[in-house]
Structures are given as C-alpha cells and as structure tokens.
Amino acid sequence: MAVFKKELLASATPASNLLHTILLVDDEPDNLDVLSAILSDRYHILVARDGQEALELVTQMQRPELLSLVISDQRMPRLSGVQLCEQLCALSPETLRIIITGYIDVDAIVDSVNRAKIYQFVIKPFDRHDFELTVQRAVEAYEMKRDLNDYVLNLETKVIARTQELQQRNEELHCAYQQLERFSITDPLTGLHNRRYLQNVIEKDLAIARREHPANQASNTKNSDDLVFFLIDCDHFKMVNDTHGHDVGDQMLCAIASVLRQVFRESDYLIRWGGEEFLVVARFIKRSLASEMAERLRQTMADMRLVLANGEYLQRTCSIGFAAFPFLSSAPTALDWSQIVKFADCAMYCAKQSGRNTWVGLSAGDEVSEAPPKLMDHKDIPHMLEKGQLQVESKHLASKLNWI
Ligand SMILES: Nc1nc2c(ncn2[C@@H]2O[C@H](COP(=O)(O)OP(=O)(O)OP(=O)(O)O)[C@@H](O)[C@H]2O)c(=O)[nH]1
C-alpha cells in the first residue's frame, strides 16, 4: 500500500535541517524511497528494512539518544512496528516514535501508545503536508524534551556543585568555630585550660560530688568522690624574668605546665589561673590522698631542670595550697567552689610565708558539724584553727606555719 497521496508530493517545500536524524523502517523498499524523498532534504535519514534490522542499527549506535525520531511501518515480518518501538523505549527513551499503519483499531492504538509510548499513529494513505507537519512537530517535541533534559541536568549539576560548596563552607565554619572555642578556653602560652574553661565544666562535677557524697556517707563507704583543688605558685618567679628575661620566664611557665601534666591524671583539670599561678582540680579522688599528691608535685617541681640556650639550667620550687570539695561531708551544699579555692589560696599563702617549697592543706575542723566557716581573709585562719573550725595538714609542723 502506498504511504501517502502521490498528488501531494509536488507541494513539498523542504527546508534544510540536518540537525535531526530520523530512522525510517519499512519492509517495502518503495515506501522507504518515498519517505526518504520527502524527508531527506530536511533531515539526516537512516533506513532499515524491517524491525529487527532497525533494532540492530540502534543497538550499534554509540549515542542512540541522538536519534530524534523513528518512523516505522506497523506490519513487518519478524518484528512489528509496535514491538520495535517497545524495545526502543528501553534502548533510547529520548527518541520519539511514529507508527505508520493502514489499520485503524482504536483499542490496539491506545494499548500500543501505552506500551510502546508511540508519539503518533499516521494512517495510510496520508496527506504529505500533514505528514511533514507531524514529523516537524515530532522533532520539535524531541528538541524541547532534549533541551529540558539538558536544562534539568545542568540544574542538577549546579545544585550538586552548590551543595558541595555549601557543605565545604559549613565544614570550614564548623572547624573555625571549634578552633575559636578551643582558643577561648585555652591559655595560649602553656596550652593548659584557662579560668573560663573551669567555669564551664566545674558545675557538672560539683553536682556529682554533692549527689554522691551524702549517699556514700550514709552507707559508710569511702568512695573516691572528692574534688581536690590545688593552687600552685612558682617560688621567686620574678627573679627568672629579672635575671634571664621574659622569654626564659615563659619557658619556665611551660615547663611547670609539663610537670603538672606529668603528675596529675589526664582527666584532672589543669588550669593556668593567672601569671605564675596554676590551679589543678584532681577529680573524684579520696581527699586523704591530697597530701601525698601535693608532696609528689612539690618534689617533681623541685627536681625539674629548665635547660637554657647557654647550657646552664634553671631550677624553681613551688608552694602549694589545697582544700577539698565538699568542704564539709555532712553539708555538701554549704560552701561553693569559689570558697574552696579561697581556702586553697590561703593555704598556698601560708606555704609561701612558711618558707616556700612546701604544701599546706585546709579542711573543716571537728567543731564544725552543719555550717562550715565562711572565709573572708587569710588573717582569719589562726582564729578559726584555734576554735577547731579548721584543721590543717602540712609538710611542716603545724606550729611552724606562718599564716600572716
Ligand atoms: N615571663 C612571664 N612572666 C609572667 C607572666 N605572668 C606573670 N609573670 C610574672 O610573674 C612574676 C610574679 O612575681 P611575684 O608575684 O612577685 O612572685 P614571685 O617572684 O614568684 O615570688 P613569690 O611568689 O613570692 O615566690 C611577675 O614578675 C610577673 O611579671 C608570663 O606570662 N610570662
């Protein structure tokens, strides 16, 4: 059967458009010739003599998606037009498919449109002009689809790139924030933590100590639930600066930090309290161990040698004061930690006044049962000791200590 009305062939006005490739499939060579004659001026034409050949041709194509359109006869040996289009759906989903048929069966058409995603059925015989328009619309639809795909792909690529960029910015921001956080809680000279850090973390420990203490008291267990605050001050540090210069003074401070790291546990808080003064919170230990720890620190510090650039070495001792939280086991909420630091500070002052290179500890005396004494000034200490409100432990004999 002829594929179009021959009388309309003369009215063809092809315009050159070889951007599109169209595959013509028909087992009738005459029909292929006629279709080619109509379309070859405008499109790049490929031909196949049946469905199977068309399938093989498309399979061999490196980029089948560049095939704009397949126009296939329906009734062919081996493979029908709809069967071919069905397979092309998977091989090249972008390619549009037109079936030319002489039989009008609406149900079959609907079914095959759904199965083989046919763009259009052209019923034989057809008007050449209509046919050209159909092909023209099909390639325009293909172009639109391709442009849309390119646009979506481009958009997706941009979104991925932008997302990656944002992720990277986020990570950089996160790192910068963490670094800032670290800086804000770290002493830049020694690398130890600063006061701000202690203020951030200490409340949690105090809460644990306050909670655990009464329970342990009630069950009479001597658990490790004390926080011992040690204040440590380098002796005659000013002389290091005055004699050897500020840089050597800085090196000495770093060496003291190393001694602290060596003596205390990693889980303890090591704080540069200010100048040549350090605060250590030994966490969750028995307070009875505090004097032993103070002596170990004193000794390690006295043994430490800072080797100078000229080969000489420098030695310094330290004075240590300590007090434990809770100050009074029976009233763990009575004094806050700043009061404990004050007791440790007075004890350290006493160590200085009593000859340096020594340690002094203060704790609640036997005469205190409910309300531990509030300390205002180190000058109050002798009186409190006398009244039995405080008790002292030290490397020296208590009678040799000088509090004022
Ligand atoms: N190199 C250096 N010196 C510091 C730093 N911070 C404080 N100092 C110095 O530490 C010295 C502390 O001196 P003092 O408070 O008189 O105490 P000291 O000389 O250690 O004497 P005692 O504590 O009484 O044994 C001062 O000279 C401060 O300038 C620092 O970051 N680096």
PDB file of C-alpha atoms and ligand atoms in Angstrom, residues 189 233-239 241 246 249-250 253 272 275-276 352 356, ligand 1:
ATOM      1  CA  LEU A 189      51.375  30.137  76.305  1.00  0.00           C
ATOM      2  CA  ASP A 233      52.588  29.159  92.686  1.00  0.00           C
ATOM      3  CA  CYS A 234      56.161  29.174  91.423  1.00  0.00           C
ATOM      4  CA  ASP A 235      58.590  30.465  94.034  1.00  0.00           C
ATOM      5  CA  HIS A 236      60.605  33.590  93.265  1.00  0.00           C
ATOM      6  CA  PHE A 237      59.451  33.538  89.702  1.00  0.00           C
ATOM      7  CA  LYS A 238      60.055  37.257  89.264  1.00  0.00           C
ATOM      8  CA  MET A 239      63.777  36.593  89.564  1.00  0.00           C
ATOM      9  CA  ASN A 241      62.249  37.210  84.447  1.00  0.00           C
ATOM     10  CA  HIS A 246      60.766  37.338  79.906  1.00  0.00           C
ATOM     11  CA  GLY A 249      60.218  33.166  82.197  1.00  0.00           C
ATOM     12  CA  ASP A 250      57.753  31.952  79.575  1.00  0.00           C
ATOM     13  CA  LEU A 253      55.899  28.509  82.828  1.00  0.00           C
ATOM     14  CA  ARG A 272      46.608  28.449  84.226  1.00  0.00           C
ATOM     15  CA  GLY A 275      50.587  34.829  85.928  1.00  0.00           C
ATOM     16  CA  GLU A 276      52.784  32.189  87.533  1.00  0.00           C
ATOM     17  CA  LYS A 352      54.813  30.851 100.923  1.00  0.00           C
ATOM     18  CA  ARG A 356      58.152  28.110 100.247  1.00  0.00           C
TER      19      ARG A 356
HETATM   20  N1  LIG B   1      57.574  35.531  81.691  1.00  0.00           N
HETATM   21  C1  LIG B   1      56.348  35.717  82.202  1.00  0.00           C
HETATM   22  N2  LIG B   1      56.226  36.272  83.418  1.00  0.00           N
HETATM   23  C2  LIG B   1      54.987  36.422  83.926  1.00  0.00           C
HETATM   24  C3  LIG B   1      53.842  36.026  83.220  1.00  0.00           C
HETATM   25  N3  LIG B   1      52.773  36.307  84.012  1.00  0.00           N
HETATM   26  C4  LIG B   1      53.243  36.870  85.147  1.00  0.00           C
HETATM   27  N4  LIG B   1      54.587  36.944  85.121  1.00  0.00           N
HETATM   28  C5  LIG B   1      55.497  37.464  86.095  1.00  0.00           C
HETATM   29  O1  LIG B   1      55.472  36.676  87.268  1.00  0.00           O
HETATM   30  C6  LIG B   1      56.050  37.434  88.306  1.00  0.00           C
HETATM   31  C7  LIG B   1      55.350  37.117  89.600  1.00  0.00           C
HETATM   32  O2  LIG B   1      56.080  37.738  90.595  1.00  0.00           O
HETATM   33  P1  LIG B   1      55.622  37.807  92.085  1.00  0.00           P
HETATM   34  O3  LIG B   1      54.121  37.826  92.150  1.00  0.00           O
HETATM   35  O4  LIG B   1      56.342  38.949  92.732  1.00  0.00           O
HETATM   36  O5  LIG B   1      56.049  36.475  92.700  1.00  0.00           O
HETATM   37  P2  LIG B   1      57.405  35.685  92.764  1.00  0.00           P
HETATM   38  O6  LIG B   1      58.550  36.413  92.226  1.00  0.00           O
HETATM   39  O7  LIG B   1      57.147  34.355  92.107  1.00  0.00           O
HETATM   40  O8  LIG B   1      57.598  35.484  94.272  1.00  0.00           O
HETATM   41  P3  LIG B   1      56.814  34.514  95.266  1.00  0.00           P
HETATM   42  O9  LIG B   1      55.551  34.138  94.588  1.00  0.00           O
HETATM   43  O10 LIG B   1      56.590  35.321  96.468  1.00  0.00           O
HETATM   44  O11 LIG B   1      57.698  33.355  95.491  1.00  0.00           O
HETATM   45  C8  LIG B   1      55.923  38.895  87.879  1.00  0.00           C
HETATM   46  O12 LIG B   1      57.205  39.408  87.628  1.00  0.00           O
HETATM   47  C9  LIG B   1      55.125  38.836  86.578  1.00  0.00           C
HETATM   48  O13 LIG B   1      55.532  39.813  85.649  1.00  0.00           O
HETATM   49  C10 LIG B   1      54.017  35.459  81.924  1.00  0.00           C
HETATM   50  O14 LIG B   1      53.065  35.077  81.235  1.00  0.00           O
HETATM   51  N5  LIG B   1      55.282  35.297  81.457  1.00  0.00           N
END
